[in-house]
C-alpha cells in the first residue's frame, strides 16, 4: 500500500479513547439518495462487522431506477445491518441508529427508529431546495417529531469538503466522498476496525489515487469527528458471536448461489454452464459466474429468457450441467422449455430469484409469490421438484442439493430464492469440499451389439439413463412428443400416455425418499409455525420469543416444496393449529391444505418487504 | 482418418422409424440427399446430432440414426448453441422451417448467425404452415389466400437469404428439394464450412401449397427462372443465352447475343468481405429475375464455440486451473475457535 503514507494514523487500528459500553447487538440503517453510495456503505459495515466475529444479517432496499430524481422520496436507497454477539436470523425490526443523508431519507425511515435511538443527519442537506424535493412544507427537524430520538446533526458535506481539500478533486467529486465520512463516524460509534475498508478503497480505486486518498481522508475525518465531538459520550462494543467452530466469510445470497453451483459441478465431475438473460435481482449470479472461466464455467448471455433455458437444456442433452437463472417474468417465458425438460427427462436447474409481481411488479423488492408458478406453471401434467433456499449462506447448500436430485432423478428442478436472500448478507462457514458427499453420475457406456438403445428404461427410482452424444451405439432421438416407455419412440397410445404421466409424477414423488425429513424446533404440540424460503429467520426468531413468553409453539421449515418431506403429514397432525406465514397471499397454505386438509391459518404480507419478527410474534401470541 | 474405420453408407444413418411425411412431400428428397452426404463427411453417426423445432420438417431427426433432439417451436438454434458451446467436437445440424425459423423463432435465428456457431441450419421453405394445416407463413407472398387469410394475407413476406445476410451469416446458400445433385453439393458445402452454414431449400408442400416452387423446380422452365451461382464465374442462365449485368446498383437481365459478352456480366464472389453483392443477389426474385441458387456467401470468421472455449483456456493459462477450495477460503475471513 504505497500511497497510504499520507494518512499514517489509519495504518493501525486505533481504539477510541472514550468509554466503551458493551451491548449484545445493534441494528443500523443507512439511507440516502440512490447515488449517495449507501449500498457501498452498508456492505462495508457488514463486512467489518462480520470480520469482527459478529453474527450479521442485512437488508438492502433500493429503488428500481438507477438514478431516481435526486433528493426525492422515490430515490431513497437504504441498507440495514444487524450485527450481534449472539446468533441472529433477521436484519432486525426496530433501528438502534438511523443515518439519513437528506430530508427524503429521514421522513421515509424515521418510523422504524426506536425511541432514544441515534438519528445521525447530514445538516448540510436540509435547505429549502432539499425540503422541496422531498415534498416537505416544513423542516422535519422543527417541532416535536424528532424529540424521542437522540439527534446528531453533522455538517457532513462541509466537513468532507474540508477533509479532502488538496487532493485535487472537484467539489462534485468531493461531495461523493461523504458516504465515507458517514462510514467513519458509524465505524467509530461501534468500534469497527476500518482496516478492511482501507484495503477495499486501495483495491477499488487502484487507478484513481486521488479518489482513493480523498475517500481515506473522508473516512478518517468521520472517525475523528466521533472522537472529538461532544455529541457522543461513549462508543458501543459488540463482542464476537459464539458461532459454530470454523472459518467464515461474509456472503450475499446470489454469491453463495453461484459458488454452490460451482461446488455442485465439482462434486459431480461436470463443467458448469449457465444460460441467462439479465434481470433484476438475478443478474448478479450471471455476473459472479462469468468471472470464473478458469473453473471451466461457461456463462451465456442469451438473446432472451427462452434461449437461456433452451441453451441450458441443450447442454444437459450433451451431458453437461445445464443451469438457467432468472426472476418471475423471465421464468414465465421459460415455462415451455421447462415442460420440454420434464418430457425429455434431463437434469436442469431453473433458479428463480423471486421479486414482487405480477408482471414487472416490484423489480427490486422481495416476494414469495412464484411458488404456485413453479408448481403448476406448465402445460399438461408436468411435475418437477422444487427446493427453496432459506438464507443467503444456505443458497450454497441448496444449489448442491438441487443438482443432486436433478441428476439422480433425471429431472428439471426449480430452486427458489428471493430478492431479500439474493442481496442480503450473512456469515458463511466455509465448507471442506472433500467432506461433502460426491454427486454420483453414471453415463451408460458405448455398446456395439447393434441393438437399439433404450433411453427410457428406468431404475428403482424410475430415473432413466443419461446417454451422452458422442457415445457409440447409443444414438437415440428424444423430443417433446409423448414417448413410449423404455424405447422412447413416439407413441400416441392412450394407455402408454396414462402410464407415462403417472410415471413422471411418481418419479418426482420418489424424491421424498432422497431428501431429509423435516425437523421441528420447539414444542411438539400447540401451534406449529410452518415456513419456507426467506422467511426462515424471522419465523425461527419469532417462535423462540413466543416460547420465552410461555407459549407452546413449534417451528418447521420446508426446504423442499415438491415433494413434501415424507414425515410432514405426521408432524402436522401433532399440532392443534398451524400458522403459515408467507410473503404472498397463501401459496404454501394452498398446497398444504390441498394435500393434508389441515385448515392452516395464513399470515400473508405483500408489501415488497420481509416480515418483521414483531409482527410474527404478535400473530403467534394471538393464536397460541 | 485411420484405415480401420468402417466405410459408412446411407444405411448407417437410417433410423428404424417409419417416415411419416405425406406421400409426395419434398422432405423425402432432402432426407435422401442428407443421408447420401453424411457418410462422406468422415463423421460417425454417434458424433452427429440433429436438432429441430416444431413443424413438418422438424420430424427430420427421428429419421436419421444419429443423436437427435426434437425440441420446441422456433428454439432449435438455442438448444444447438448450448450444446455446441460445451461439446464443440460434435457435428450439429439444425432442421427448421419457414414458420419455425422466421416467425416464432426469428430471434434465435438471427442471433445464431451473428454468433457464427459452428453448425449447419437447413430451412425447409414451403411458404406455408403444413403441420397446422395450411395457414400462411412469413415467406408466403402478399395476398395469399389461406384458412386464416380468406381475403388474402397482408403481411409482407420475409426473404430468408436477405435476413441471414443482415444477421451477419458467414455461409448462406439456397437449393431446391428436387434438384438433387445441386442440393447434395450445397449440403456438402454447408457441412464443410466452419461457422453457421445457412441453407434455404425450396421445398414443395404438395398438400397445402402444391406448386409454389414450380418455376424453380420444373425442368422445362427452371433454367429460365433460376441462376446457378458459381464462385468467380459470370452470372449466366437460360442455357448460356442470358446473363445478369450490373446497371449502377441494380442488376439487369441481358441477352448474350454477341453485343454483350460474358465479360460484361456480374461475376460472383462468394468470398467478398462485404455482404453487399450477396444481398443484391438475394433481392433477385421471380418473376422479375431468375432466382439465384447455390452459395451466396462463404466467408471465414472465428466461431462462437471456438471463442467461448478459447476464453476458458486463456483464463486457465492466465490464472491457473481454478482450485475451488482455495477460492472459497480466499478473501476476508475470520475463524471461530
CSV table of C-alpha atoms in Angstrom, one decimal, chain B residues 223-224 227 235-246 251-266 288-290:
chain,number,residue,atom,x,y,z
B,223,UNK,CA,-33.1,-22.9,-66.4
B,224,UNK,CA,-35.0,-19.8,-67.4
B,227,UNK,CA,-29.4,-19.0,-62.0
B,235,UNK,CA,-23.9,-14.9,-63.8
B,236,UNK,CA,-25.3,-16.8,-66.8
B,237,UNK,CA,-28.6,-18.6,-67.1
B,238,UNK,CA,-31.1,-19.9,-69.6
B,239,UNK,CA,-28.6,-22.3,-71.0
B,240,UNK,CA,-26.0,-19.6,-71.6
B,241,UNK,CA,-28.3,-17.4,-73.5
B,242,UNK,CA,-28.8,-14.8,-70.8
B,243,UNK,CA,-26.8,-13.2,-68.1
B,244,UNK,CA,-27.0,-10.6,-65.3
B,245,UNK,CA,-25.2,-7.3,-65.6
B,246,UNK,CA,-25.0,-4.5,-63.1
B,251,UNK,CA,-29.0,-5.9,-61.7
B,252,UNK,CA,-30.4,-6.2,-65.2
B,253,UNK,CA,-31.0,-9.2,-67.5
B,254,UNK,CA,-29.1,-9.1,-70.7
B,255,UNK,CA,-29.1,-11.3,-73.7
B,256,UNK,CA,-25.7,-12.8,-74.6
B,257,UNK,CA,-26.3,-12.2,-78.2
B,258,UNK,CA,-22.9,-11.1,-79.2
B,259,UNK,CA,-23.3,-7.4,-78.4
B,260,UNK,CA,-23.0,-8.3,-74.7
B,261,UNK,CA,-20.3,-10.8,-73.8
B,262,UNK,CA,-19.8,-12.8,-70.6
B,263,UNK,CA,-17.0,-10.3,-69.6
B,264,UNK,CA,-19.7,-7.6,-69.2
B,265,UNK,CA,-21.6,-9.7,-66.7
B,266,UNK,CA,-21.6,-9.6,-63.0
B,288,UNK,CA,-38.7,-10.2,-62.5
B,289,UNK,CA,-35.4,-12.1,-62.2
B,290,UNK,CA,-34.1,-15.6,-62.3
